[in-house]
PDB file of C-alpha atoms in Angstrom:
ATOM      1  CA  UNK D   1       7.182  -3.575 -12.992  1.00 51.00           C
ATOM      2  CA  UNK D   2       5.742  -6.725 -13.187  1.00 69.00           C
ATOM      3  CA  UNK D   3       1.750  -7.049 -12.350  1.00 71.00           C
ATOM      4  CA  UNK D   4      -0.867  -9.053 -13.170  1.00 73.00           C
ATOM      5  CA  UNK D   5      -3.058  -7.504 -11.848  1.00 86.00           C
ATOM      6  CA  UNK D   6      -4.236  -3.210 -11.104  1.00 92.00           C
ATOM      7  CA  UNK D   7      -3.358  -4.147  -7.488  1.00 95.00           C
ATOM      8  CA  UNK D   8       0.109  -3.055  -5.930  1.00 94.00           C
ATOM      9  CA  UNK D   9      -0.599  -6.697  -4.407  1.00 93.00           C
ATOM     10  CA  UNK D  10      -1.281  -7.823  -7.902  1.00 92.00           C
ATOM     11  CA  UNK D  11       2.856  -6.896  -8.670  1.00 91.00           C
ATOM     12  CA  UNK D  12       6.001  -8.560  -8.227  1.00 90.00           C
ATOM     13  CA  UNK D  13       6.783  -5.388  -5.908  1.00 93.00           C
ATOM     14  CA  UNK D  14       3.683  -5.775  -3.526  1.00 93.00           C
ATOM     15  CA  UNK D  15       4.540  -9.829  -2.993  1.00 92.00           C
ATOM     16  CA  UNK D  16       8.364  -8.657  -2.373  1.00 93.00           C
ATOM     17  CA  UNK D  17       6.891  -6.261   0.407  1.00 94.00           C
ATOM     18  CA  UNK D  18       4.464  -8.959   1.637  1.00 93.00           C
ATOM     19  CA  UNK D  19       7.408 -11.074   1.851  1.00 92.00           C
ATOM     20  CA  UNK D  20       9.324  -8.385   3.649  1.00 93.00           C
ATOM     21  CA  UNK D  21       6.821  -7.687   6.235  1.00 94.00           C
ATOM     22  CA  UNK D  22       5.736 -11.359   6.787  1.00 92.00           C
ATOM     23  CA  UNK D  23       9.519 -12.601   7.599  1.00 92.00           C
ATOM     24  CA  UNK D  24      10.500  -8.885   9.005  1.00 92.00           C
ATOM     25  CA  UNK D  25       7.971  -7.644  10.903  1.00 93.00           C
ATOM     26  CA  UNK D  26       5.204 -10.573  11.321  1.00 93.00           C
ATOM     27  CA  UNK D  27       6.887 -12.540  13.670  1.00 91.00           C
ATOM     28  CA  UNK D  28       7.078  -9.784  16.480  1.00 91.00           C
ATOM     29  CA  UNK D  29       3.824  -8.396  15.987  1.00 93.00           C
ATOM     30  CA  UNK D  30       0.282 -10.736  15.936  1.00 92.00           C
ATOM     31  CA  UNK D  31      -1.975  -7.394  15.692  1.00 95.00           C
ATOM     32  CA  UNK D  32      -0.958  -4.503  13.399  1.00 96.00           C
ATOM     33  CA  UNK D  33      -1.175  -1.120  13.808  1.00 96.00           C
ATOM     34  CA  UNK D  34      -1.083   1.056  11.250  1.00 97.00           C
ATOM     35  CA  UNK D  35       0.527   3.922  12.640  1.00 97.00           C
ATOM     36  CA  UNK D  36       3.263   1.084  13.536  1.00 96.00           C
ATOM     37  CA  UNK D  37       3.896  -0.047  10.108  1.00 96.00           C
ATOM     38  CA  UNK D  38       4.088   3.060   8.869  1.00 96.00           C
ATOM     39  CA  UNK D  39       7.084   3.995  10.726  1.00 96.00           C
ATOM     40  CA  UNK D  40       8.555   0.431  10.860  1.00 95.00           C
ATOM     41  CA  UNK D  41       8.369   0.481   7.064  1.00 95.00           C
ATOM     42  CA  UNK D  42      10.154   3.783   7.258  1.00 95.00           C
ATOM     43  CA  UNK D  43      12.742   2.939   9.239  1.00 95.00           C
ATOM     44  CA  UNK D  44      13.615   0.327   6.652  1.00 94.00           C
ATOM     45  CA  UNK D  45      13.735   2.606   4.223  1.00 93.00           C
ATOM     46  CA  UNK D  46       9.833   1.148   2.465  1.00 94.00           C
ATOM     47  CA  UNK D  47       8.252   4.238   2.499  1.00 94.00           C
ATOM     48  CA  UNK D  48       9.739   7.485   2.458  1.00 91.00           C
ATOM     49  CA  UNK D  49      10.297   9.720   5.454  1.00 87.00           C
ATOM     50  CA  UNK D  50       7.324  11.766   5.145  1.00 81.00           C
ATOM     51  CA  UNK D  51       5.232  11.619   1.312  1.00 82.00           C
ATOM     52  CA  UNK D  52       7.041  14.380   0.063  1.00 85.00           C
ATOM     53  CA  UNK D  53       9.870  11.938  -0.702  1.00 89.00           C
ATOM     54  CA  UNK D  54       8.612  10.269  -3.580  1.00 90.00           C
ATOM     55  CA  UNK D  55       9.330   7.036  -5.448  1.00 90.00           C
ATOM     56  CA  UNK D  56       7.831   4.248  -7.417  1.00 91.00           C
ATOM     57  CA  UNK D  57       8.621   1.870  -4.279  1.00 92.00           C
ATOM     58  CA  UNK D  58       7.030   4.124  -1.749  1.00 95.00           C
ATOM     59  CA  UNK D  59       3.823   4.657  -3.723  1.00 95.00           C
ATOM     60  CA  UNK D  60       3.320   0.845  -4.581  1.00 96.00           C
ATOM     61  CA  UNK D  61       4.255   0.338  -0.850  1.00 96.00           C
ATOM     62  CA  UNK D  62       1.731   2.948   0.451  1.00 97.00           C
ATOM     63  CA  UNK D  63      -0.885   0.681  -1.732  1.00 97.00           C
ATOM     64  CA  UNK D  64       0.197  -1.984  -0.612  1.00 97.00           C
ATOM     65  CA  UNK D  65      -0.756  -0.579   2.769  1.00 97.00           C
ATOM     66  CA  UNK D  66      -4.215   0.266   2.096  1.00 98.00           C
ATOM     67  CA  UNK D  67      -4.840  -3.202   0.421  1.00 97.00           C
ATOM     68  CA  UNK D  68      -4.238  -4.712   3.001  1.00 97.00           C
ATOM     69  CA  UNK D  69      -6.148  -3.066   5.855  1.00 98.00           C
ATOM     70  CA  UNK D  70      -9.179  -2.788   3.242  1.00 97.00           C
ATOM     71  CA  UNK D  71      -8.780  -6.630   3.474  1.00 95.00           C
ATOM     72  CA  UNK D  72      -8.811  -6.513   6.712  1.00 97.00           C
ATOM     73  CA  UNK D  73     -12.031  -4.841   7.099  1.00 97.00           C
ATOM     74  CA  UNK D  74     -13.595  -6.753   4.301  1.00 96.00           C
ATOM     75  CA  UNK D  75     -12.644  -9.897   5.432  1.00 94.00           C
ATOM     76  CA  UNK D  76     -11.309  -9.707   9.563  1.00 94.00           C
ATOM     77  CA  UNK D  77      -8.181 -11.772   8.350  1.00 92.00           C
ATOM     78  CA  UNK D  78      -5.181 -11.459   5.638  1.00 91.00           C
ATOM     79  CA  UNK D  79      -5.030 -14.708   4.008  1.00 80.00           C
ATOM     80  CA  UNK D  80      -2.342 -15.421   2.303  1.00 76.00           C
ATOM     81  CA  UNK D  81      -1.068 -18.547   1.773  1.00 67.00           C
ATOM     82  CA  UNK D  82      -1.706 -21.781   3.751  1.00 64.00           C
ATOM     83  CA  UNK D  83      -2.640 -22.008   7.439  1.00 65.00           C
ATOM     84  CA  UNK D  84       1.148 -21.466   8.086  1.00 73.00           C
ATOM     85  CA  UNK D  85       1.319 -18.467   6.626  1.00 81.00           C
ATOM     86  CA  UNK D  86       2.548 -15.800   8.881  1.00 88.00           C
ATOM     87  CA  UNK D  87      -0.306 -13.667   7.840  1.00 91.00           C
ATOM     88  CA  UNK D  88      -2.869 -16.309   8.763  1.00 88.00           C
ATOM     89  CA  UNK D  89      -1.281 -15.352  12.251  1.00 89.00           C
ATOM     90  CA  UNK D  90      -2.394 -11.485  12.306  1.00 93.00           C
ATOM     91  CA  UNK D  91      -5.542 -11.181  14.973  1.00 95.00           C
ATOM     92  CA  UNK D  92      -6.012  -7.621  14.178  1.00 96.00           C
ATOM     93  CA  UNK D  93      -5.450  -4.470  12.465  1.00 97.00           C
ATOM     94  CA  UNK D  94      -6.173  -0.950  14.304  1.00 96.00           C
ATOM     95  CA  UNK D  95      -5.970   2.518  12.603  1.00 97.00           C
ATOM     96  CA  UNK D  96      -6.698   5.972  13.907  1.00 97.00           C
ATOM     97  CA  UNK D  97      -7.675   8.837  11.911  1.00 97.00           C
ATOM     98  CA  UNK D  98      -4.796  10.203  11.659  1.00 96.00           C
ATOM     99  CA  UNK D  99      -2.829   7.045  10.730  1.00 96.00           C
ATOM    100  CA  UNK D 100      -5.628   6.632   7.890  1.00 98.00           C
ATOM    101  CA  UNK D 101      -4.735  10.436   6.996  1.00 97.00           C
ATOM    102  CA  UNK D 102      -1.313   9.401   6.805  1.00 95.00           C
ATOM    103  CA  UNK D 103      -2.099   6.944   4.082  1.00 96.00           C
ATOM    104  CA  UNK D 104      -4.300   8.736   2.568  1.00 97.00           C
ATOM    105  CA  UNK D 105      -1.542  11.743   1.570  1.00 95.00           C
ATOM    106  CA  UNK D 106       0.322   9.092  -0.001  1.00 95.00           C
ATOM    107  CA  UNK D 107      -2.246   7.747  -1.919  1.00 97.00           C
ATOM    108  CA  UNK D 108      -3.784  11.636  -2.964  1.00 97.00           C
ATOM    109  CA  UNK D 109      -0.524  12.495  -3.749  1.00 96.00           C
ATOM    110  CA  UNK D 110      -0.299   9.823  -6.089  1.00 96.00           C
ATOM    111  CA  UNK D 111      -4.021  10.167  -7.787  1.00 96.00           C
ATOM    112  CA  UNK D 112      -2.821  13.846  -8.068  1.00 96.00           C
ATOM    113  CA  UNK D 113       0.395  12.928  -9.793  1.00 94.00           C
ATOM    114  CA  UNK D 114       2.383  15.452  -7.587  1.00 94.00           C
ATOM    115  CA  UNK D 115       6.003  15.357  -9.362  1.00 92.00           C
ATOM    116  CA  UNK D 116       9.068  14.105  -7.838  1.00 88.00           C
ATOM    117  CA  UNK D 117      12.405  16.021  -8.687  1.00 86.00           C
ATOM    118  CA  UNK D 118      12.671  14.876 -12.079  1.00 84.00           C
ATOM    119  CA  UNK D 119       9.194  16.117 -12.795  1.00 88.00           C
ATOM    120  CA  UNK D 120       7.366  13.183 -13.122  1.00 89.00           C
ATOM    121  CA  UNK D 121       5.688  10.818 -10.768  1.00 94.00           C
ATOM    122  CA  UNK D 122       6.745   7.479 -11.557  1.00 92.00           C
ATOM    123  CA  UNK D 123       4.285   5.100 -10.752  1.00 92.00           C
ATOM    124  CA  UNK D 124       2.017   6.954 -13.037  1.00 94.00           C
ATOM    125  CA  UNK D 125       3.788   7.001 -16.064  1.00 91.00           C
ATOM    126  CA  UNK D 126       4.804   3.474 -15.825  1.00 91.00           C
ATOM    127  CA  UNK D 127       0.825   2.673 -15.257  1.00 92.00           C
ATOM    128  CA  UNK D 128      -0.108   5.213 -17.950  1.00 91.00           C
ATOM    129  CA  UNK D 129       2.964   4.217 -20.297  1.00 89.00           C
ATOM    130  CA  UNK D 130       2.062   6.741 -22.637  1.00 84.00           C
ATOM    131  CA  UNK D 131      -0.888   6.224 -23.222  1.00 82.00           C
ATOM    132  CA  UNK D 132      -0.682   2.346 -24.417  1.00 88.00           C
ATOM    133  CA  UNK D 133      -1.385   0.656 -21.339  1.00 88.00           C
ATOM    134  CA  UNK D 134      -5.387  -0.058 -21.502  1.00 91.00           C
ATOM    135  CA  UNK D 135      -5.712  -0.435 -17.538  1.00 91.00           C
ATOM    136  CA  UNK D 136      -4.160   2.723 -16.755  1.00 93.00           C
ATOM    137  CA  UNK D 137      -8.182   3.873 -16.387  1.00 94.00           C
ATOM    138  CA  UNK D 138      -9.084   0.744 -14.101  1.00 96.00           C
ATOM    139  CA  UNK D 139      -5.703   1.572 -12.230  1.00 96.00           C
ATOM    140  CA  UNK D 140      -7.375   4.934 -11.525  1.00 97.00           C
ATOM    141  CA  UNK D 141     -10.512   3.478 -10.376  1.00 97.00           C
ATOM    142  CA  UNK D 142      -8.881   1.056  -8.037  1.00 97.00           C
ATOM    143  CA  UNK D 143      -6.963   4.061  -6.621  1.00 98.00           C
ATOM    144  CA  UNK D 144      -9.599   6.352  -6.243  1.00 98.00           C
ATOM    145  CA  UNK D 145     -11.549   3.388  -4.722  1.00 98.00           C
ATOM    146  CA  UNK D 146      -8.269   2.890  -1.958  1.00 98.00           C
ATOM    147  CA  UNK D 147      -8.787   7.129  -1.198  1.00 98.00           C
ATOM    148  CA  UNK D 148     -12.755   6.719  -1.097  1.00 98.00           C
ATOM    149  CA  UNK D 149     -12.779   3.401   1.549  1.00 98.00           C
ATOM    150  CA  UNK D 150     -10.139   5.000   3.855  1.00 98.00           C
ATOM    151  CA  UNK D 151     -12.353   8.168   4.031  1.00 98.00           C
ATOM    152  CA  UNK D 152     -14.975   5.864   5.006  1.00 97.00           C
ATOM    153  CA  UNK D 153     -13.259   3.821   7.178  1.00 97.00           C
ATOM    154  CA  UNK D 154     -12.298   7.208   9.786  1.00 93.00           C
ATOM    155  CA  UNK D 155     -14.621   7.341  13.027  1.00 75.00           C
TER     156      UNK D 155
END
């Protein structure tokens, strides 16, 4: 895992699926809809079926997600890049309640460390790293932030 930041979009990961989405999905689609990417992202195999399938990918993914229509709201635009960008393209990003619910039982499942099959929940314990890593806490924070907007954010 490479990051730089307590971001998914701070990670080598988060820029791959940026990259993914941008040449992928971006050129077909000039407002996003959450509910949309979700599945889109599914079908390419980005996030898993439904949150019980879990893996480091899916959670930074499901982030990733959140980040970026957080931006969205923050800012009306996902700039990233130069003008040419693909996501200086995007004119809008819509979300239900239920497609923020969605999210959002990716991203509690994650705060609540819910195990995969080997007993462990991945993107924790590479954020925790036993113990050594000294953002693990701010990690926690940024998450908990992500769970508290997208509460916020439903009508």
């Amino acid at each position: 895992m490479g990051a730089w930041g307590i971001r998914a979009l701070d990670s080598d990961e988060g820029l791959d699926t940026l990259d993914f989405l941008a040449e992928s999905y971006l050129p077909e689609h000039k407002t996003l809809d959450l509910a949309e990417v979700i599945a889109w992202m599914r079908e390419f195999d980005c996030l898993g079926e439904n949150p019980d399938d879990i893996d480091f990918f899916y959670d930074n993914n499901a982030m990733v997600l959140a980040e970026l229509y957080l931006e969205w709201l923050d800012k009306g635009k996902l700039d990233f890049g130069d003008e040419e960008n693909p996501w200086s393209k995007v004119q809008g990003f819509t979300a239900t309640n239920d497609d923020l619910d969605a999210l959002l039982r990716y991203l509690y499942d994650i705060k609540n460390e819910v195990p995969d099959e080997d007993g462990i929940r991945e993107s924790v314990e590479l954020w925790r790293n036993d113990g050594k890593n000294p953002n693990f806490g701010k990690w926690q924070q940024h998450l908990d932030n992500l769970i508290q907007r997208l509460e916020q954010a439903k009508k």
